Coordinates of C-alpha atoms and ligand atoms in Angstrom, one line a residue:
M1 CA 0.2 0.1 0.2
K2 CA 1.4 3.0 -0.4
P3 CA 1.7 5.9 2.1
K4 CA -0.4 8.4 0.5
E5 CA -3.3 5.7 0.6
I6 CA -2.8 5.0 4.2
A7 CA -2.9 9.1 5.0
E8 CA -6.6 8.7 3.2
L9 CA -7.1 5.6 5.3
V10 CA -6.2 7.7 8.1
H11 CA -9.2 9.3 7.3
L12 CA -11.7 6.9 8.3
G13 CA -12.1 8.4 11.9
H14 CA -13.7 11.9 10.6
P15 CA -15.3 9.9 6.9
D16 CA -17.8 12.4 6.7
A17 CA -16.2 15.3 5.9
P18 CA -17.9 16.3 2.7
Y19 CA -17.5 13.9 0.9
G20 CA -14.1 14.6 -2.4
V21 CA -15.2 19.1 -2.7
R22 CA -11.8 20.1 -1.7
A23 CA -10.2 17.9 -4.5
L24 CA -13.4 19.1 -7.2
A25 CA -11.5 22.6 -7.7
R26 CA -8.4 20.9 -9.4
C27 CA -11.4 19.3 -11.5
Y28 CA -10.8 21.3 -15.4
T29 CA -12.5 18.7 -17.9
I30 CA -14.5 15.5 -17.3
D31 CA -11.4 13.7 -17.4
D32 CA -10.2 15.3 -14.6
L33 CA -13.7 14.1 -12.2
A34 CA -13.5 10.4 -13.7
R35 CA -10.2 10.5 -12.8
L36 CA -11.3 11.4 -9.5
A37 CA -14.0 9.2 -8.7
R38 CA -12.1 5.9 -9.9
K39 CA -9.9 7.1 -7.4
R40 CA -13.0 6.9 -4.7
L41 CA -14.3 4.2 -5.8
P42 CA -13.6 0.9 -5.1
I43 CA -12.7 -2.0 -8.4
G44 CA -16.2 -3.1 -8.8
A45 CA -18.1 -0.2 -8.7
A46 CA -15.9 1.9 -11.2
D47 CA -16.0 -0.7 -13.7
Y48 CA -19.5 -1.5 -13.4
L49 CA -19.2 2.4 -14.6
D50 CA -16.8 2.6 -17.0
G51 CA -17.5 -1.1 -18.0
G52 CA -18.6 -1.2 -21.6
G53 CA -20.4 -4.6 -24.1
E54 CA -18.0 -7.0 -24.6
D55 CA -14.5 -5.9 -26.7
E56 CA -16.2 -2.9 -25.1
W57 CA -15.0 -1.7 -29.7
T58 CA -18.1 0.2 -29.9
M59 CA -17.6 2.6 -26.2
R60 CA -14.3 3.1 -27.5
R61 CA -16.1 4.0 -30.8
N62 CA -17.9 6.9 -28.9
R63 CA -15.0 8.2 -28.8
E64 CA -13.2 8.1 -31.9
A65 CA -16.2 9.3 -34.2
F66 CA -16.1 12.6 -32.6
G67 CA -12.3 12.8 -32.7
E68 CA -13.4 12.2 -36.7
V69 CA -14.8 14.8 -37.3
E70 CA -14.5 18.7 -37.6
L71 CA -15.7 21.5 -37.3
L72 CA -15.3 25.4 -39.7
P73 CA -16.1 28.2 -36.7
R74 CA -17.7 30.9 -38.5
V75 CA -15.6 34.6 -36.9
M76 CA -17.4 37.8 -37.1
R77 CA -20.1 37.7 -34.9
D78 CA -21.4 39.2 -32.2
V79 CA -21.4 36.1 -30.1
S80 CA -22.0 38.3 -27.0
D81 CA -24.9 37.3 -26.1
L82 CA -25.6 33.4 -25.8
Q83 CA -28.8 31.5 -26.0
T84 CA -28.7 28.1 -25.4
A85 CA -32.0 27.1 -23.3
V86 CA -34.3 24.7 -25.8
T87 CA -38.0 23.0 -25.4
V88 CA -37.5 19.2 -25.4
L89 CA -40.5 16.9 -25.5
G90 CA -42.2 19.8 -24.3
T91 CA -40.2 19.9 -21.5
P92 CA -38.0 23.7 -21.3
M93 CA -35.0 23.4 -20.8
P94 CA -32.1 25.8 -19.9
L95 CA -29.7 23.8 -21.6
P96 CA -29.2 21.3 -24.4
I97 CA -28.3 18.5 -21.9
V98 CA -30.3 16.3 -20.3
L99 CA -28.8 13.4 -17.0
S100 CA -28.9 10.0 -18.7
P101 CA -31.6 8.0 -17.1
V102 CA -29.0 4.5 -14.9
G103 CA -29.2 1.6 -13.2
A104 CA -27.7 2.0 -9.1
P105 CA -26.1 5.6 -9.6
R106 CA -25.7 3.8 -5.2
M107 CA -22.7 1.9 -6.3
F108 CA -21.4 5.5 -7.1
H109 CA -23.0 7.5 -3.8
H110 CA -24.6 6.3 -1.4
E111 CA -27.4 9.6 -1.8
G112 CA -26.9 8.2 -6.2
E113 CA -30.3 9.7 -7.4
L114 CA -31.1 12.1 -4.6
A115 CA -27.9 13.9 -5.5
V116 CA -28.1 14.0 -8.2
A117 CA -31.9 15.3 -8.7
R118 CA -31.0 18.1 -6.5
A119 CA -27.7 19.0 -8.5
A120 CA -30.6 19.2 -11.5
K121 CA -32.3 22.2 -9.4
A122 CA -28.9 23.9 -8.7
A123 CA -28.4 23.9 -12.2
G124 CA -31.6 25.8 -13.2
G125 CA -33.7 22.8 -13.4
L126 CA -31.5 20.1 -15.6
T127 CA -33.4 17.8 -16.8
Y128 CA -33.0 14.4 -15.3
G129 CA -34.1 10.3 -16.9
V130 CA -34.9 8.2 -13.7
S131 CA -34.0 4.5 -14.7
T132 CA -36.0 2.0 -13.5
L133 CA -33.1 0.6 -12.0
A134 CA -33.4 3.1 -10.0
T135 CA -32.0 2.5 -6.2
Q136 CA -34.5 5.7 -4.4
T137 CA -37.7 5.5 -4.7
L138 CA -40.0 7.5 -7.9
E139 CA -41.2 9.9 -5.2
A140 CA -38.0 10.4 -3.2
I141 CA -36.8 11.8 -6.0
A142 CA -39.6 14.1 -8.0
E143 CA -38.5 15.4 -3.9
A144 CA -35.3 16.0 -3.8
A145 CA -36.0 17.3 -7.6
N146 CA -38.2 19.7 -6.7
G147 CA -39.9 21.2 -9.4
S148 CA -37.5 20.6 -11.6
P149 CA -37.9 18.5 -14.3
L150 CA -38.2 14.7 -14.5
W151 CA -38.7 12.0 -17.2
F152 CA -38.9 8.3 -16.6
Q153 CA -36.5 6.0 -18.1
L154 CA -38.7 2.4 -18.5
Y155 CA -38.0 -0.9 -19.2
L156 CA -40.6 -3.5 -20.2
W157 CA -40.6 -5.6 -18.1
G158 CA -41.8 -9.5 -19.1
D159 CA -44.2 -9.2 -16.5
R160 CA -46.0 -6.4 -18.0
G161 CA -48.5 -5.9 -15.1
I162 CA -45.2 -4.2 -13.1
S163 CA -44.2 -1.5 -16.4
R164 CA -47.9 -0.7 -15.4
E165 CA -47.4 -0.1 -12.3
L166 CA -45.2 2.1 -12.6
V167 CA -46.2 4.0 -14.9
S168 CA -48.5 5.3 -13.0
R169 CA -46.0 6.2 -10.3
A170 CA -44.1 8.5 -12.9
K171 CA -47.6 9.9 -13.9
A172 CA -47.8 10.5 -10.4
A173 CA -44.9 11.6 -9.0
G174 CA -44.8 14.7 -11.9
Y175 CA -42.8 12.6 -13.9
R176 CA -43.4 14.8 -17.9
A177 CA -42.2 11.7 -20.2
L178 CA -41.8 8.9 -20.6
L179 CA -38.7 6.9 -22.5
L180 CA -38.5 3.9 -22.9
S181 CA -34.9 1.7 -23.9
A182 CA -35.3 -0.4 -26.6
D183 CA -32.1 -2.0 -26.5
T184 CA -32.5 -3.8 -23.3
T185 CA -34.7 -6.9 -25.0
V186 CA -32.4 -9.0 -23.2
R187 CA -29.7 -8.2 -20.3
S188 CA -26.1 -7.9 -21.7
E189 CA -23.3 -9.2 -20.3
R190 CA -20.3 -6.8 -19.4
D191 CA -16.4 -9.0 -18.8
R192 CA -15.1 -6.4 -15.5
E193 CA -19.0 -7.1 -14.7
L194 CA -17.9 -11.1 -14.9
H195 CA -14.8 -10.8 -14.0
R196 CA -15.8 -8.4 -10.4
G197 CA -18.3 -10.9 -9.7
I198 CA -21.0 -8.3 -8.5
E199 CA -24.2 -8.2 -8.3
L200 CA -26.5 -5.2 -8.7
P201 CA -28.0 -3.3 -7.0
T202 CA -26.1 -4.7 -3.8
P203 CA -22.1 -6.2 -4.7
Q204 CA -20.8 -8.6 -3.1
L205 CA -18.9 -8.2 -0.6
N206 CA -16.0 -11.5 -1.4
L207 CA -12.1 -10.9 0.2
R208 CA -11.4 -9.0 -3.1
T209 CA -14.0 -6.4 -2.4
V210 CA -13.3 -6.1 1.5
L211 CA -9.3 -5.3 0.9
N212 CA -10.2 -3.4 -2.3
G213 CA -12.5 -1.4 0.5
A214 CA -10.0 -0.2 2.9
R215 CA -8.5 1.7 0.7
H216 CA -11.1 3.2 -0.4
P217 CA -11.8 4.4 2.4
S218 CA -14.7 6.9 2.4
W219 CA -17.0 5.0 -0.4
S220 CA -17.5 1.9 1.5
W221 CA -17.8 4.1 4.9
H222 CA -21.0 5.2 2.8
F223 CA -20.8 1.7 1.6
I224 CA -21.4 0.4 5.8
T225 CA -23.1 2.9 7.2
S226 CA -26.1 3.3 4.5
P227 CA -28.9 0.8 4.1
P228 CA -27.7 -1.0 1.5
P229 CA -28.2 -0.5 -2.4
S230 CA -31.5 -1.5 -3.2
F231 CA -34.1 -1.5 -6.2
P232 CA -37.3 0.1 -4.3
N233 CA -39.3 0.4 -7.2
L234 CA -39.5 -3.3 -8.0
S235 CA -38.9 -4.4 -4.6
M236 CA -43.0 -5.8 -4.6
H237 CA -41.9 -8.0 -7.0
G238 CA -38.1 -6.9 -8.1
P239 CA -35.8 -9.4 -9.3
T240 CA -32.8 -8.7 -7.5
S241 CA -30.0 -11.1 -8.1
R242 CA -28.5 -11.7 -12.3
D243 CA -30.6 -15.1 -12.2
Q244 CA -33.5 -13.5 -11.9
M245 CA -33.0 -10.0 -13.4
K246 CA -32.4 -12.5 -16.5
E247 CA -35.6 -13.7 -16.6
M248 CA -37.3 -10.1 -16.6
F249 CA -35.2 -8.6 -19.5
D250 CA -37.2 -12.0 -21.4
G251 CA -36.8 -10.5 -24.5
T252 CA -40.8 -10.5 -25.7
V253 CA -40.5 -7.1 -25.9
S254 CA -42.2 -5.5 -29.3
W255 CA -43.7 -2.8 -31.3
R256 CA -47.2 -3.9 -30.4
D257 CA -46.3 -2.4 -27.0
L258 CA -45.8 0.3 -28.2
E259 CA -49.4 0.3 -28.7
W260 CA -50.5 -0.7 -25.2
I261 CA -47.8 1.9 -23.4
R262 CA -49.6 4.9 -25.0
E263 CA -52.7 3.6 -23.2
L264 CA -50.3 3.8 -20.2
W265 CA -49.5 7.2 -20.5
D266 CA -50.6 10.2 -21.9
G267 CA -47.6 12.4 -21.8
P268 CA -44.7 12.9 -24.6
I269 CA -43.4 9.2 -25.6
A270 CA -39.6 8.0 -26.6
I271 CA -37.9 5.4 -27.6
K272 CA -34.2 5.1 -26.4
G273 CA -31.7 2.8 -27.9
V274 CA -32.7 3.9 -31.8
L275 CA -29.3 3.3 -34.5
R276 CA -31.3 2.3 -37.9
A277 CA -33.2 5.2 -39.8
Q278 CA -36.6 3.3 -40.9
E279 CA -36.6 1.9 -37.7
A280 CA -36.8 6.0 -36.4
V281 CA -39.2 6.2 -38.8
R282 CA -41.5 3.2 -37.9
A283 CA -41.4 4.9 -34.6
A284 CA -42.2 8.1 -35.7
E285 CA -45.2 6.1 -38.0
H286 CA -46.2 4.8 -33.7
G287 CA -46.7 8.4 -32.9
V288 CA -43.4 8.4 -30.8
D289 CA -42.5 11.9 -30.0
A290 CA -38.7 11.3 -29.8
V291 CA -35.9 9.5 -31.1
I292 CA -32.8 8.6 -29.1
V293 CA -29.5 7.6 -30.9
S294 CA -27.7 5.8 -28.3
N295 CA -25.7 3.0 -28.3
H296 CA -26.5 2.5 -24.7
G297 CA -23.1 4.3 -24.5
G298 CA -21.6 1.0 -25.7
R299 CA -22.8 -1.5 -22.5
Q300 CA -25.2 -3.5 -24.8
M301 CA -23.9 -4.9 -28.0
D302 CA -20.9 -4.7 -29.3
H303 CA -19.5 -4.0 -32.6
V304 CA -23.0 -1.3 -33.1
P305 CA -21.7 2.1 -34.3
A306 CA -21.1 4.8 -32.7
S307 CA -24.0 7.1 -32.1
L308 CA -22.2 10.0 -33.8
E309 CA -21.7 8.3 -37.2
V310 CA -25.6 7.4 -37.5
L311 CA -26.7 10.1 -36.4
P312 CA -26.8 12.2 -39.6
E313 CA -28.5 9.8 -41.7
I314 CA -31.3 9.5 -38.9
V315 CA -32.2 13.0 -38.8
D316 CA -32.8 13.7 -42.3
A317 CA -34.8 10.4 -42.4
V318 CA -37.2 11.7 -39.8
G319 CA -36.9 15.7 -41.1
D320 CA -39.7 16.8 -38.8
R321 CA -41.8 14.2 -37.9
T322 CA -40.0 13.5 -34.2
E323 CA -38.1 15.6 -32.1
V324 CA -33.5 13.5 -32.4
L325 CA -31.9 13.3 -29.4
F326 CA -28.8 11.9 -29.0
D327 CA -25.8 10.4 -26.6
S328 CA -23.3 7.9 -25.8
G329 CA -19.7 9.3 -25.5
I330 CA -21.0 12.7 -24.8
R331 CA -17.6 14.1 -22.8
R332 CA -17.1 18.2 -24.2
G333 CA -19.0 21.1 -25.0
A334 CA -17.6 20.4 -28.5
N335 CA -18.5 17.1 -28.1
I336 CA -22.4 18.5 -27.6
V337 CA -22.5 21.4 -30.6
T338 CA -21.0 18.5 -32.6
A339 CA -23.9 17.1 -32.1
L340 CA -26.2 19.4 -32.4
A341 CA -25.2 20.2 -35.5
L342 CA -24.8 17.3 -37.0
G343 CA -29.2 17.7 -35.6
A344 CA -29.3 16.3 -32.3
R345 CA -31.8 18.9 -30.1
A346 CA -30.3 17.6 -26.9
V347 CA -27.6 15.6 -26.1
L348 CA -28.2 13.4 -22.8
V349 CA -24.6 12.4 -20.8
G350 CA -24.3 9.3 -18.5
R351 CA -21.1 9.0 -17.3
A352 CA -19.9 12.1 -17.5
H353 CA -22.8 12.8 -14.7
L354 CA -21.3 9.7 -12.5
Y355 CA -18.2 11.0 -12.5
G356 CA -18.6 13.6 -10.5
L357 CA -21.3 11.7 -8.5
A358 CA -18.5 9.4 -7.2
A359 CA -16.3 12.4 -7.3
A360 CA -18.5 14.6 -4.8
G361 CA -21.6 13.6 -4.5
E362 CA -24.3 16.4 -5.3
P363 CA -21.2 19.0 -5.6
G364 CA -19.8 16.8 -7.8
V365 CA -22.7 16.4 -10.3
R366 CA -23.2 19.6 -10.2
H367 CA -19.4 20.7 -10.9
A368 CA -20.2 17.9 -14.1
I369 CA -22.2 20.3 -15.4
D370 CA -20.5 23.4 -14.8
I371 CA -17.5 22.6 -17.1
L372 CA -19.7 20.9 -19.7
A373 CA -22.5 24.3 -20.1
Q374 CA -19.3 25.9 -19.7
E375 CA -17.4 24.2 -22.6
L376 CA -20.7 24.4 -24.4
R377 CA -20.6 28.0 -24.2
M378 CA -17.0 28.6 -24.9
S379 CA -17.6 26.2 -28.2
M380 CA -20.7 27.8 -29.9
A381 CA -18.8 31.2 -28.7
L382 CA -16.0 30.7 -30.9
C383 CA -17.9 28.6 -33.9
G384 CA -19.3 32.2 -34.3
A385 CA -22.7 30.6 -33.0
S386 CA -25.4 33.2 -30.2
S387 CA -28.1 30.3 -30.1
L388 CA -28.5 26.9 -30.7
A389 CA -30.1 27.7 -33.5
D390 CA -27.0 28.9 -35.4
L391 CA -25.6 25.8 -35.2
D392 CA -26.6 23.5 -38.4
R393 CA -24.2 22.0 -40.3
T394 CA -22.6 23.6 -41.9
L395 CA -20.5 24.3 -39.1
I396 CA -19.6 20.3 -40.2
R397 CA -16.0 20.1 -42.0
A398 CA -17.3 17.8 -45.7
S399 CA -14.5 14.9 -45.2
Ligands
FMN1 C1 -23.6 2.4 -14.9 C2 -24.5 3.0 -15.9 C3 -26.2 2.6 -15.5 C4 -26.6 2.5 -16.9 N1 -28.2 2.4 -16.5 C5 -29.4 2.3 -17.2 C6 -30.5 2.3 -17.5 O1 -30.5 1.5 -16.6 N2 -31.2 2.2 -19.1 C7 -30.6 2.9 -19.8 O2 -31.7 3.6 -19.9 N3 -29.6 3.6 -19.9 C8 -28.8 3.2 -18.6 N4 -27.5 3.2 -19.7 C9 -26.8 3.7 -20.3 C10 -27.3 5.7 -20.3 O3 -28.6 6.5 -19.8 C11 -26.3 6.1 -22.0 O4 -27.1 6.1 -22.7 C12 -25.3 5.9 -21.7 O5 -24.6 5.8 -20.8 C13 -24.4 7.4 -22.9 O6 -23.0 7.1 -23.0 P1 -22.7 7.8 -22.4 O7 -22.2 7.3 -20.7 O8 -20.7 8.2 -23.4 O9 -22.6 9.2 -21.3 C14 -26.3 3.4 -18.3 C15 -25.2 3.6 -18.2 C16 -24.3 3.6 -17.4 C17 -22.8 3.8 -17.6

């Protein structure tokens, strides 16, 4: 063990000292936050956060694809009054950024979704998408959000009764839009999780994980002194083990389910996980209000293209029949500019906000949002765009 790690252990006497907040001052980028997050998390939780499907080819492609696009800024334009507000799925937003739904955020910080919801509120009412696999109740998250907009992400379980109940609870708690994740018909395996023996929502404690936890005392302290992570929205009938989870993702979801969901939910509906232009059109024909071009951050099917590569063809195919949102690989404000220039109305950010959560809880998520917002504003200004409408394909250099 390194001396620095021993010094960290000595702090065990004051585990409640503000969780990582001081170190935030030295985080200037999302990558800096990611490094801090990896220091604070035990290896199993870090691998759950960072991992991708099988060989992680698609996960890497998501980042590489941004590296292959060049922007051509416009000059000599007055950008002193930047406008970043937009309305998506009927929800007004101060920034074209939505915090992505993620399962089991309490693996990264003991407050989980409550910390994220408070940070979204503090950022001026950023929209937060809450997962079916949330580790806080839908109602408690709504209370923490305190009027800041929430969307509900639905996984359709084999047992549709559970989905029906969840949708009506989300509606009652004031969630404004439904995101149906279509790319998870069966549960995928991630090698890193298999190797670490990760069982969601409660990690299995064996000698190796306990020893590793000792090197991450702050996380471990909160883990031991807080109620164990669970899926409280599913607790009545919910899956808790890897095998039960497989049974719930039973592969039966089909287009017919959309009609059924439409009857349950009268608000806006988006399909998350669309990569084919024809299917985006089909979604529009089924009355869906938005498609989310996403490969789940490279966590589901491996060897599918980067979301960015298929974004333009999907935008062209659907025209103005549905809104098009984008996720997978956003780490920089310039990435948001690129996605919007290629036709996305807004982006969702998954790992970027989770790094903040893992690094320092609510202030960490706020810091992640601030970094992305500042970089977005800087990139817009440097591209000569004073509004989101100015972000169009003429900004992209044809290759
Ligand atoms: C740890 C983790 C858990 C996730 N859980 C869910 C989930 O429960 N439901 C869902 O629709 N997407 C889930 N996602 C995918 C995100 O919503 C989003 O599509 C993805 O993170 C975007 O890529 P990015 O992380 O590169 O921003 C998860 C992502 C991560 C990193």
